Amino acid sequence: MHLQRDSLSTPSAQTQRSGLEGLITTSEDGTILHLNARACELLALDENGAKGKKLHELITFYSSDDASALSPERPPFQIAFNTNQIHQETILGIAIEGSFRWFVFQITPFTEENKPHLLLSFIDVSKLVNQNQALKDKQHELQLLVASLNDLVFEVSDMGVFKNYWTNDPSLLFYPPEEFLNKSLIELFPADLAIPTIQLIQNSLKLDREFKMEFQSPSEKHKDRWYSLQIKPIHRTQNRVALVISDITKQVESTEKIRFNEHKFNQAFHFSGLGIALTNLDGSCIESNNTLTKIVGYTQEEMSKMKFTQKTHPDDIERDTELRKKLIQGEIDSFTVQKRFRHKLGHFVWCSVTMAAVFDSTNTPLFLISQIQDISESKKYRDIKATENRIRSS
């Protein structure tokens, strides 16, 4: 129904009220009849210039939902008038100097001198709308962040009771939500996993710091899978932590593979029948095996303090140096030479040496690895045979 004139004070007088509220009366087509000083201040209007003009033609209003401009041909005030809605609260914005100012409007149809009018009363709610928008933006960012994660996130009390959860893949859950929400870790998991976890939760809250642990799945459904558990205090929420669970099975398998390969390399390195040495690019010995120490007579500690030039016969140094440079520069993959090593006792030992360079993923050389075989006896035998052949031929 329409409000009759006798139910309101005189519109012209009503629009002159002072205070924080802007007041405007318009005719049926939106023409401004009266407005108070606060309305002029809030909407940046000139009182004399505004009267007699249509409000929706003077000002472009924007929607609070998506900040889109509303059509001037169909202003929200006119819609309220046509539907005869009384005291409809509508949040609208206007653009001032590149930013939005937001108002909540109460729209009241009334009649005066048998003509339909609208009374618009409004207050500035920019602070509230902007805070609400900032909160929505943060919630949206959080949703995007959670949507990008492959982790399980649980909200858990200080006693280990599950209160909430987030996941993009429900199949990762150990139990259906109805089976673990409001239940404790002790009810759901073996004691050797539940009790240490609850202790870490309580320490995390007490010390206000994060803790981490790794564990193997106790569930048959996820058997042989490994997980990383991060426990993070939720600030401003009493006695609650976030449990972030990440599947680290691939990392564990990769680590185990690396360890296995390292073990195999160590076995081959230390127990090989060949002498093996790892050297820096400048020729300093990083590590050597027992076989090599027997060949040259130096201990591993003594070897680590020597460069290859100090153990090599002077006549073999130049060729050795050139081949090492080609290895480091990637010009050759490996080389094999016969050279003489200086023994600790002073004599030289003939050896067959095969050397290769080890590079990282960016093709940067890291170190050189040498396999060394003592060929002194065979070399001596060949020299004797060569001498005998010369004698026979002469």
mmCIF file of C-alpha atoms in Angstrom, residues 18-315:
data_model
loop_
_atom_site.group_PDB
_atom_site.id
_atom_site.type_symbol
_atom_site.label_atom_id
_atom_site.label_comp_id
_atom_site.label_asym_id
_atom_site.label_seq_id
_atom_site.Cartn_x
_atom_site.Cartn_y
_atom_site.Cartn_z
ATOM 1 C CA SER A 18 20.273 17.269 9.910
ATOM 2 C CA GLY A 19 22.516 14.384 10.881
ATOM 3 C CA LEU A 20 24.279 11.537 9.074
ATOM 4 C CA GLU A 21 21.293 10.610 6.928
ATOM 5 C CA GLY A 22 20.889 11.859 3.366
ATOM 6 C CA LEU A 23 17.283 12.519 2.341
ATOM 7 C CA ILE A 24 15.864 13.056 -1.147
ATOM 8 C CA THR A 25 12.285 13.213 -2.418
ATOM 9 C CA THR A 26 11.588 12.579 -6.088
ATOM 10 C CA SER A 27 8.584 12.565 -8.327
ATOM 11 C CA GLU A 28 7.316 9.478 -10.142
ATOM 12 C CA ASP A 29 9.877 9.836 -12.955
ATOM 13 C CA GLY A 30 12.837 10.358 -10.587
ATOM 14 C CA THR A 31 12.935 14.168 -10.748
ATOM 15 C CA ILE A 32 14.483 15.591 -7.568
ATOM 16 C CA LEU A 33 12.010 17.723 -5.624
ATOM 17 C CA HIS A 34 13.848 18.228 -2.343
ATOM 18 C CA LEU A 35 17.209 17.120 -0.857
ATOM 19 C CA ASN A 36 19.036 17.962 2.342
ATOM 20 C CA ALA A 37 22.603 19.170 2.812
ATOM 21 C CA ARG A 38 23.801 15.725 3.861
ATOM 22 C CA ALA A 39 22.483 14.220 0.616
ATOM 23 C CA CYS A 40 24.371 16.850 -1.370
ATOM 24 C CA GLU A 41 27.529 16.100 0.630
ATOM 25 C CA LEU A 42 27.277 12.322 0.273
ATOM 26 C CA LEU A 43 26.413 12.284 -3.436
ATOM 27 C CA ALA A 44 28.573 15.286 -4.369
ATOM 28 C CA LEU A 45 25.558 17.222 -5.695
ATOM 29 C CA ASP A 46 24.836 20.921 -5.858
ATOM 30 C CA GLU A 47 21.462 21.556 -4.221
ATOM 31 C CA ASN A 48 20.336 24.292 -6.605
ATOM 32 C CA GLY A 49 21.661 22.498 -9.662
ATOM 33 C CA ALA A 50 20.145 19.164 -8.663
ATOM 34 C CA LYS A 51 16.572 20.227 -8.047
ATOM 35 C CA GLY A 52 14.377 19.620 -11.049
ATOM 36 C CA LYS A 53 16.864 17.112 -12.528
ATOM 37 C CA LYS A 54 16.386 13.365 -12.651
ATOM 38 C CA LEU A 55 18.560 11.638 -10.051
ATOM 39 C CA HIS A 56 19.468 8.642 -12.197
ATOM 40 C CA GLU A 57 20.638 10.995 -14.963
ATOM 41 C CA LEU A 58 22.849 13.009 -12.615
ATOM 42 C CA ILE A 59 24.477 9.968 -10.985
ATOM 43 C CA THR A 60 25.535 6.534 -12.226
ATOM 44 C CA PHE A 61 24.843 3.950 -9.534
ATOM 45 C CA TYR A 62 26.788 0.696 -9.176
ATOM 46 C CA SER A 63 25.815 -2.729 -7.877
ATOM 47 C CA SER A 64 27.444 -3.876 -4.629
ATOM 48 C CA ASP A 65 27.518 -7.465 -5.936
ATOM 49 C CA ASP A 66 29.974 -6.969 -8.780
ATOM 50 C CA ALA A 67 30.520 -3.167 -8.951
ATOM 51 C CA SER A 68 28.804 -3.085 -12.355
ATOM 52 C CA ALA A 69 27.065 0.094 -13.517
ATOM 53 C CA LEU A 70 23.278 -0.034 -13.276
ATOM 54 C CA SER A 71 21.199 0.958 -16.263
ATOM 55 C CA PRO A 72 19.901 4.553 -15.946
ATOM 56 C CA GLU A 73 16.786 3.468 -17.863
ATOM 57 C CA ARG A 74 15.803 1.167 -15.017
ATOM 58 C CA PRO A 75 16.929 2.730 -11.725
ATOM 59 C CA PRO A 76 16.351 0.667 -8.533
ATOM 60 C CA PHE A 77 14.232 3.477 -7.073
ATOM 61 C CA GLN A 78 11.816 3.245 -9.979
ATOM 62 C CA ILE A 79 11.578 -0.538 -9.547
ATOM 63 C CA ALA A 80 10.673 -0.059 -5.884
ATOM 64 C CA PHE A 81 8.076 2.515 -6.895
ATOM 65 C CA ASN A 82 6.511 0.266 -9.532
ATOM 66 C CA THR A 83 6.317 -2.706 -7.149
ATOM 67 C CA ASN A 84 5.038 -0.516 -4.292
ATOM 68 C CA GLN A 85 7.754 -1.847 -1.911
ATOM 69 C CA ILE A 86 8.067 0.117 1.330
ATOM 70 C CA HIS A 87 11.401 0.593 3.160
ATOM 71 C CA GLN A 88 13.307 -1.617 0.733
ATOM 72 C CA GLU A 89 17.004 -1.635 1.748
ATOM 73 C CA THR A 90 19.304 -1.480 -1.232
ATOM 74 C CA ILE A 91 23.096 -1.038 -1.238
ATOM 75 C CA LEU A 92 24.305 1.095 -4.132
ATOM 76 C CA GLY A 93 27.588 2.758 -4.930
ATOM 77 C CA ILE A 94 28.803 5.832 -6.754
ATOM 78 C CA ALA A 95 32.250 6.455 -8.220
ATOM 79 C CA ILE A 96 34.140 9.407 -6.804
ATOM 80 C CA GLU A 97 37.767 10.127 -7.791
ATOM 81 C CA GLY A 98 38.475 6.599 -8.917
ATOM 82 C CA SER A 99 37.010 4.794 -5.903
ATOM 83 C CA PHE A 100 33.563 3.685 -4.815
ATOM 84 C CA ARG A 101 31.447 5.149 -2.056
ATOM 85 C CA TRP A 102 28.663 2.859 -0.861
ATOM 86 C CA PHE A 103 25.265 3.701 0.632
ATOM 87 C CA VAL A 104 22.338 1.753 1.982
ATOM 88 C CA PHE A 105 19.071 3.245 0.706
ATOM 89 C CA GLN A 106 15.634 2.952 2.254
ATOM 90 C CA ILE A 107 13.077 3.565 -0.452
ATOM 91 C CA THR A 108 9.600 4.644 0.623
ATOM 92 C CA PRO A 109 6.799 5.405 -1.852
ATOM 93 C CA PHE A 110 4.249 8.013 -0.738
ATOM 94 C CA THR A 111 1.641 10.291 -2.270
ATOM 95 C CA GLU A 112 1.404 14.073 -2.098
ATOM 96 C CA GLU A 113 -1.434 16.047 -3.609
ATOM 97 C CA ASN A 114 -2.605 12.760 -5.137
ATOM 98 C CA LYS A 115 0.684 12.379 -6.985
ATOM 99 C CA PRO A 116 3.064 9.440 -6.389
ATOM 100 C CA HIS A 117 6.516 10.266 -4.978
ATOM 101 C CA LEU A 118 9.521 8.506 -3.469
ATOM 102 C CA LEU A 119 11.384 9.298 -0.290
ATOM 103 C CA LEU A 120 14.990 8.116 -0.385
ATOM 104 C CA SER A 121 16.889 8.010 2.887
ATOM 105 C CA PHE A 122 20.471 6.753 2.903
ATOM 106 C CA ILE A 123 23.648 6.557 4.955
ATOM 107 C CA ASP A 124 27.287 5.964 4.071
ATOM 108 C CA VAL A 125 28.276 2.292 4.624
ATOM 109 C CA SER A 126 31.511 2.372 2.577
ATOM 110 C CA LYS A 127 33.649 1.098 5.447
ATOM 111 C CA LEU A 128 31.436 -1.924 6.052
ATOM 112 C CA VAL A 129 31.081 -2.776 2.362
ATOM 113 C CA ASN A 130 34.835 -2.463 1.756
ATOM 114 C CA GLN A 131 35.616 -4.625 4.790
ATOM 115 C CA ASN A 132 33.121 -7.205 3.590
ATOM 116 C CA GLN A 133 34.657 -7.127 0.105
ATOM 117 C CA ALA A 134 38.143 -7.538 1.554
ATOM 118 C CA LEU A 135 36.895 -10.538 3.518
ATOM 119 C CA LYS A 136 35.332 -12.019 0.381
ATOM 120 C CA ASP A 137 38.599 -11.486 -1.496
ATOM 121 C CA LYS A 138 40.537 -13.256 1.253
ATOM 122 C CA GLN A 139 38.047 -16.111 1.305
ATOM 123 C CA HIS A 140 38.341 -16.378 -2.469
ATOM 124 C CA GLU A 141 42.147 -16.418 -2.229
ATOM 125 C CA LEU A 142 41.926 -19.105 0.444
ATOM 126 C CA GLN A 143 39.606 -21.174 -1.724
ATOM 127 C CA LEU A 144 41.989 -20.836 -4.667
ATOM 128 C CA LEU A 145 44.910 -21.777 -2.428
ATOM 129 C CA VAL A 146 43.143 -24.824 -1.021
ATOM 130 C CA ALA A 147 42.022 -25.787 -4.529
ATOM 131 C CA SER A 148 45.668 -25.767 -5.646
ATOM 132 C CA LEU A 149 46.830 -28.067 -2.879
ATOM 133 C CA ASN A 150 47.121 -31.820 -2.994
ATOM 134 C CA ASP A 151 47.295 -31.962 0.791
ATOM 135 C CA LEU A 152 44.813 -32.945 3.460
ATOM 136 C CA VAL A 153 44.125 -30.196 6.008
ATOM 137 C CA PHE A 154 42.416 -30.937 9.314
ATOM 138 C CA GLU A 155 41.383 -28.686 12.187
ATOM 139 C CA VAL A 156 42.094 -30.574 15.384
ATOM 140 C CA SER A 157 41.657 -29.775 19.086
ATOM 141 C CA ASP A 158 44.404 -29.979 21.704
ATOM 142 C CA MET A 159 43.146 -33.466 22.626
ATOM 143 C CA GLY A 160 43.429 -34.677 19.052
ATOM 144 C CA VAL A 161 39.719 -34.452 18.156
ATOM 145 C CA PHE A 162 38.962 -33.781 14.465
ATOM 146 C CA LYS A 163 36.746 -30.693 14.074
ATOM 147 C CA ASN A 164 36.927 -29.911 10.356
ATOM 148 C CA TYR A 165 38.763 -30.863 7.169
ATOM 149 C CA TRP A 166 39.602 -29.635 3.642
ATOM 150 C CA THR A 167 40.663 -31.692 0.630
ATOM 151 C CA ASN A 168 40.325 -31.598 -3.137
ATOM 152 C CA ASP A 169 40.434 -35.387 -3.340
ATOM 153 C CA PRO A 170 38.188 -37.213 -0.831
ATOM 154 C CA SER A 171 39.788 -40.522 -1.835
ATOM 155 C CA LEU A 172 42.881 -39.426 0.116
ATOM 156 C CA LEU A 173 40.980 -39.524 3.408
ATOM 157 C CA PHE A 174 41.707 -42.440 5.711
ATOM 158 C CA TYR A 175 38.039 -42.600 6.724
ATOM 159 C CA PRO A 176 34.745 -41.103 5.460
ATOM 160 C CA PRO A 177 34.109 -37.715 7.165
ATOM 161 C CA GLU A 178 31.199 -39.033 9.241
ATOM 162 C CA GLU A 179 33.541 -41.639 10.742
ATOM 163 C CA PHE A 180 36.300 -39.274 11.898
ATOM 164 C CA LEU A 181 34.713 -35.873 12.624
ATOM 165 C CA ASN A 182 34.390 -35.275 16.399
ATOM 166 C CA LYS A 183 36.491 -38.360 17.076
ATOM 167 C CA SER A 184 40.002 -38.405 18.477
ATOM 168 C CA LEU A 185 43.228 -39.671 16.984
ATOM 169 C CA ILE A 186 43.348 -42.368 19.666
ATOM 170 C CA GLU A 187 39.982 -43.738 18.528
ATOM 171 C CA LEU A 188 41.037 -43.857 14.894
ATOM 172 C CA PHE A 189 44.733 -44.708 14.730
ATOM 173 C CA PRO A 190 47.224 -47.044 16.431
ATOM 174 C CA ALA A 191 48.633 -45.770 19.711
ATOM 175 C CA ASP A 192 52.199 -45.599 18.370
ATOM 176 C CA LEU A 193 50.998 -42.967 15.861
ATOM 177 C CA ALA A 194 48.184 -41.256 17.805
ATOM 178 C CA ILE A 195 49.970 -40.615 21.112
ATOM 179 C CA PRO A 196 53.127 -38.962 19.661
ATOM 180 C CA THR A 197 50.921 -36.847 17.386
ATOM 181 C CA ILE A 198 48.798 -35.582 20.312
ATOM 182 C CA GLN A 199 51.975 -34.787 22.240
ATOM 183 C CA LEU A 200 53.245 -32.729 19.302
ATOM 184 C CA ILE A 201 49.856 -30.954 19.039
ATOM 185 C CA GLN A 202 50.029 -29.947 22.690
ATOM 186 C CA ASN A 203 53.666 -28.844 22.369
ATOM 187 C CA SER A 204 52.754 -26.837 19.268
ATOM 188 C CA LEU A 205 50.044 -24.955 21.180
ATOM 189 C CA LYS A 206 52.198 -24.517 24.263
ATOM 190 C CA LEU A 207 55.253 -23.215 22.402
ATOM 191 C CA ASP A 208 53.360 -21.544 19.536
ATOM 192 C CA ARG A 209 55.520 -23.174 16.879
ATOM 193 C CA GLU A 210 55.257 -25.709 14.083
ATOM 194 C CA PHE A 211 56.273 -29.348 14.322
ATOM 195 C CA LYS A 212 56.781 -31.982 11.644
ATOM 196 C CA MET A 213 56.896 -35.743 11.547
ATOM 197 C CA GLU A 214 56.767 -38.501 8.939
ATOM 198 C CA PHE A 215 54.800 -41.717 9.190
ATOM 199 C CA GLN A 216 53.798 -44.731 7.162
ATOM 200 C CA SER A 217 50.096 -45.242 6.519
ATOM 201 C CA PRO A 218 48.389 -47.345 9.199
ATOM 202 C CA SER A 219 45.477 -47.987 6.818
ATOM 203 C CA GLU A 220 45.208 -51.053 4.605
ATOM 204 C CA LYS A 221 43.577 -48.820 1.994
ATOM 205 C CA HIS A 222 46.763 -46.723 1.744
ATOM 206 C CA LYS A 223 49.252 -49.443 2.606
ATOM 207 C CA ASP A 224 52.918 -48.741 1.804
ATOM 208 C CA ARG A 225 52.297 -44.994 1.475
ATOM 209 C CA TRP A 226 54.327 -42.419 3.405
ATOM 210 C CA TYR A 227 53.086 -39.065 4.693
ATOM 211 C CA SER A 228 54.536 -35.847 6.059
ATOM 212 C CA LEU A 229 52.576 -34.314 8.948
ATOM 213 C CA GLN A 230 52.873 -30.587 9.724
ATOM 214 C CA ILE A 231 51.277 -29.304 12.932
ATOM 215 C CA LYS A 232 50.554 -25.569 12.916
ATOM 216 C CA PRO A 233 48.861 -23.547 15.695
ATOM 217 C CA ILE A 234 45.724 -21.725 14.571
ATOM 218 C CA HIS A 235 46.135 -18.280 16.115
ATOM 219 C CA ARG A 236 43.192 -16.544 17.774
ATOM 220 C CA THR A 237 41.427 -19.890 17.952
ATOM 221 C CA GLN A 238 41.762 -21.430 21.368
ATOM 222 C CA ASN A 239 43.337 -24.872 21.547
ATOM 223 C CA ARG A 240 43.129 -25.643 17.833
ATOM 224 C CA VAL A 241 45.822 -26.654 15.365
ATOM 225 C CA ALA A 242 45.933 -27.352 11.655
ATOM 226 C CA LEU A 243 47.246 -30.766 10.642
ATOM 227 C CA VAL A 244 48.584 -30.633 7.075
ATOM 228 C CA ILE A 245 49.191 -34.109 5.666
ATOM 229 C CA SER A 246 51.153 -34.500 2.422
ATOM 230 C CA ASP A 247 51.768 -37.698 0.501
ATOM 231 C CA ILE A 248 55.550 -38.082 0.279
ATOM 232 C CA THR A 249 55.605 -41.657 -1.033
ATOM 233 C CA LYS A 250 57.397 -40.676 -4.239
ATOM 234 C CA GLN A 251 59.995 -38.649 -2.336
ATOM 235 C CA VAL A 252 60.599 -41.535 0.073
ATOM 236 C CA GLU A 253 60.900 -44.015 -2.779
ATOM 237 C CA SER A 254 63.275 -41.664 -4.582
ATOM 238 C CA THR A 255 65.341 -41.192 -1.417
ATOM 239 C CA GLU A 256 65.485 -44.933 -0.842
ATOM 240 C CA LYS A 257 66.551 -45.456 -4.442
ATOM 241 C CA ILE A 258 69.297 -42.863 -4.023
ATOM 242 C CA ARG A 259 70.424 -44.516 -0.793
ATOM 243 C CA PHE A 260 70.442 -47.912 -2.482
ATOM 244 C CA ASN A 261 72.465 -46.563 -5.400
ATOM 245 C CA GLU A 262 74.849 -44.865 -2.989
ATOM 246 C CA HIS A 263 75.229 -48.141 -1.112
ATOM 247 C CA LYS A 264 75.980 -49.989 -4.335
ATOM 248 C CA PHE A 265 78.489 -47.330 -5.348
ATOM 249 C CA ASN A 266 80.165 -47.440 -1.939
ATOM 250 C CA GLN A 267 80.397 -51.218 -2.109
ATOM 251 C CA ALA A 268 81.892 -51.060 -5.581
ATOM 252 C CA PHE A 269 84.182 -48.166 -4.608
ATOM 253 C CA HIS A 270 85.660 -49.558 -1.419
ATOM 254 C CA PHE A 271 85.816 -53.252 -2.273
ATOM 255 C CA SER A 272 86.799 -53.073 -5.934
ATOM 256 C CA GLY A 273 89.910 -54.935 -7.144
ATOM 257 C CA LEU A 274 90.778 -51.744 -9.018
ATOM 258 C CA GLY A 275 92.157 -48.615 -7.441
ATOM 259 C CA ILE A 276 89.513 -45.868 -7.517
ATOM 260 C CA ALA A 277 89.914 -42.167 -6.797
ATOM 261 C CA LEU A 278 87.620 -39.152 -6.857
ATOM 262 C CA THR A 279 89.416 -35.888 -7.597
ATOM 263 C CA ASN A 280 88.443 -32.221 -7.779
ATOM 264 C CA LEU A 281 88.660 -30.457 -11.103
ATOM 265 C CA ASP A 282 92.043 -29.058 -10.030
ATOM 266 C CA GLY A 283 93.383 -32.580 -9.459
ATOM 267 C CA SER A 284 93.144 -32.721 -5.635
ATOM 268 C CA CYS A 285 92.160 -36.132 -4.317
ATOM 269 C CA ILE A 286 88.727 -36.164 -2.625
ATOM 270 C CA GLU A 287 88.572 -39.843 -1.763
ATOM 271 C CA SER A 288 90.418 -43.053 -2.616
ATOM 272 C CA ASN A 289 89.867 -46.724 -1.889
ATOM 273 C CA ASN A 290 92.058 -49.282 -0.168
ATOM 274 C CA THR A 291 93.232 -50.865 -3.414
ATOM 275 C CA LEU A 292 94.728 -47.586 -4.593
ATOM 276 C CA THR A 293 96.559 -47.064 -1.298
ATOM 277 C CA LYS A 294 98.170 -50.484 -1.791
ATOM 278 C CA ILE A 295 99.225 -49.559 -5.323
ATOM 279 C CA VAL A 296 100.935 -46.267 -4.432
ATOM 280 C CA GLY A 297 101.797 -46.873 -0.767
ATOM 281 C CA TYR A 298 100.151 -43.691 0.554
ATOM 282 C CA THR A 299 97.354 -43.712 3.128
ATOM 283 C CA GLN A 300 93.955 -42.231 2.209
ATOM 284 C CA GLU A 301 94.709 -39.227 4.443
ATOM 285 C CA GLU A 302 98.041 -38.655 2.693
ATOM 286 C CA MET A 303 96.362 -39.011 -0.702
ATOM 287 C CA SER A 304 93.768 -36.378 0.226
ATOM 288 C CA LYS A 305 96.536 -33.811 0.689
ATOM 289 C CA MET A 306 98.143 -34.432 -2.717
ATOM 290 C CA LYS A 307 97.387 -33.379 -6.289
ATOM 291 C CA PHE A 308 97.764 -35.794 -9.219
ATOM 292 C CA THR A 309 100.878 -33.950 -10.414
ATOM 293 C CA GLN A 310 102.657 -34.863 -7.175
ATOM 294 C CA LYS A 311 102.022 -38.572 -7.782
ATOM 295 C CA THR A 312 102.637 -38.614 -11.544
ATOM 296 C CA HIS A 313 105.933 -39.185 -13.389
ATOM 297 C CA PRO A 314 107.134 -35.838 -14.820
ATOM 298 C CA ASP A 315 107.091 -37.230 -18.368
#
